[in-house]
Tab-separated table of C-alpha atoms in Angstrom:
chain	number	residue	atom	x	y	z
I	274	GLY	CA	4.728	8.191	11.399
I	275	SER	CA	5.214	6.106	8.223
I	276	GLU	CA	9.010	6.025	8.548
I	277	ARG	CA	8.674	3.557	11.466
I	278	HIS	CA	6.619	1.139	9.315
I	279	ILE	CA	9.726	-0.701	8.124
I	280	LEU	CA	10.616	-1.454	11.742
I	281	ALA	CA	7.033	-2.630	12.427
I	282	ASP	CA	6.949	0.008	15.152
I	283	CYS	CA	4.128	2.212	13.915
I	284	LYS	CA	0.442	2.754	14.492
I	285	ALA	CA	-1.968	3.042	11.587
I	286	CYS	CA	-3.667	6.358	10.880
I	287	HIS	CA	-7.408	5.793	11.238
I	288	TYR	CA	-8.247	8.844	9.140
I	289	ILE	CA	-6.350	7.796	6.003
I	290	HIS	CA	-9.275	5.516	5.052
I	291	SER	CA	-11.939	8.145	5.674
I	292	LYS	CA	-13.818	9.974	2.940
I	293	HIS	CA	-11.494	13.005	3.033
I	294	GLY	CA	-8.335	11.188	4.071
I	295	CYS	CA	-5.926	12.373	6.736
I	296	LEU	CA	-5.882	16.155	7.003
I	297	GLN	CA	-2.462	16.096	8.701
I	298	GLY	CA	-0.745	14.753	5.568
I	299	GLN	CA	3.003	14.293	5.943
I	300	THR	CA	2.987	15.842	9.406
I	301	CYS	CA	0.750	13.057	10.739
I	302	GLU	CA	2.320	11.072	13.577
I	303	PHE	CA	0.607	7.884	12.409
I	304	CYS	CA	1.420	5.532	9.537
I	305	HIS	CA	-0.166	6.025	6.098
I	306	ILE	CA	1.142	2.738	4.676
I	307	PRO	CA	-1.653	0.123	4.591
I	308	HIS	CA	-2.228	-1.982	7.708
I	309	THR	CA	-4.775	-4.703	7.041
I	310	HIS	CA	-4.061	-7.219	9.781
I	311	THR	CA	-7.405	-7.268	11.514
I	312	ASN	CA	-9.454	-9.625	13.607
I	313	HIS	CA	-12.024	-9.705	10.812
I	314	LEU	CA	-12.095	-12.390	8.138
I	315	LYS	CA	-12.397	-9.878	5.318
I	316	VAL	CA	-10.617	-6.582	4.663
I	317	GLY	CA	-13.151	-3.734	4.382
I	318	GLN	CA	-13.953	-2.020	1.093
I	319	ASN	CA	-12.228	1.282	1.929
I	320	ARG	CA	-9.047	-0.477	3.005
I	321	ARG	CA	-9.069	-2.649	-0.131
I	322	LYS	CA	-9.466	0.431	-2.313
I	323	PHE	CA	-6.684	2.242	-0.438
I	324	CYS	CA	-4.407	-0.801	-0.814
I	325	ARG	CA	-5.114	-1.050	-4.562
I	326	ASN	CA	-4.259	2.617	-5.095
I	327	PHE	CA	-1.161	2.341	-2.904
I	328	ALA	CA	-0.013	-0.789	-4.775
I	329	LYS	CA	-0.502	0.928	-8.140
I	330	GLN	CA	1.659	3.840	-6.972
I	331	VAL	CA	4.393	1.501	-5.719
I	332	VAL	CA	4.450	-0.528	-8.955
I	333	ALA	CA	4.527	2.671	-11.041
I	334	GLU	CA	7.394	4.027	-8.934
I	335	PHE	CA	9.487	0.877	-9.418
I	336	LYS	CA	8.299	-0.114	-12.926
I	337	ASN	CA	11.801	0.170	-14.380
I	338	ASN	CA	13.554	-1.368	-11.394
I	339	GLY	CA	12.169	-4.795	-10.462
I	340	ASP	CA	15.075	-5.501	-8.110
I	341	MET	CA	14.278	-2.397	-6.064
I	342	LEU	CA	10.595	-3.390	-5.917
I	343	GLU	CA	11.644	-6.830	-4.668
I	344	ARG	CA	13.789	-5.220	-1.972
I	345	TRP	CA	11.009	-2.915	-0.754
I	346	MET	CA	8.116	-5.404	-0.894
I	347	GLU	CA	8.770	-7.038	2.468
I	348	PRO	CA	9.178	-3.843	4.514
I	349	LEU	CA	6.177	-2.190	2.835
I	350	THR	CA	3.888	-5.165	3.310
I	351	ASN	CA	4.971	-6.349	6.767
I	352	ARG	CA	1.630	-5.203	8.208
I	353	SER	CA	-0.658	-6.102	5.311
I	354	GLU	CA	-1.040	-9.536	3.782
I	355	TYR	CA	-3.602	-8.048	1.412
I	356	LEU	CA	-1.161	-5.430	0.103
I	357	HIS	CA	1.476	-8.140	-0.271
I	358	SER	CA	-0.847	-10.257	-2.415
I	359	LEU	CA	-1.785	-7.225	-4.546
I	360	LEU	CA	1.853	-6.308	-5.182
I	361	LEU	CA	2.704	-9.892	-6.132
I	362	GLU	CA	-0.238	-9.986	-8.530
I	363	MET	CA	0.615	-6.620	-10.113
I	364	LYS	CA	4.295	-7.478	-10.376
I	365	GLN	CA	3.538	-10.688	-12.252
I	366	ARG	CA	0.870	-9.153	-14.494
I	367	PRO	CA	2.242	-8.228	-17.921
I	368	THR	CA	1.956	-4.544	-18.713
I	369	ARG	CA	-0.579	-3.725	-21.366
I	370	PRO	CA	0.118	-1.035	-23.939
I	371	ASN	CA	-1.926	2.135	-23.628
I	372	ILE	CA	-4.392	2.085	-26.537
I	373	MET	CA	-4.619	5.887	-26.540
I	374	SER	CA	-0.888	6.230	-27.222
I	375	LEU	CA	-0.941	4.020	-30.350
């Protein structure tokens, strides 16, 4: 289901935000990329947490290729203004050295 996210032709999986997540995994017919466009003024806590974790994974995946991150930001965030703002913030944040590795 997530492959249609780029085309904005997908439906969000309602179980991805549940306590145990979606049990269908990659075989799920619904999208596992964050969708936070809602009629509510505030994005719920579970969705915010899911978006933060998703954004961290995306930034880690593209940490050595900023141009590729730039290219994928729009399609990944076309259904989530919150995710878009998180990715912009994380992209602009300087990376801190890991104290444990010093």
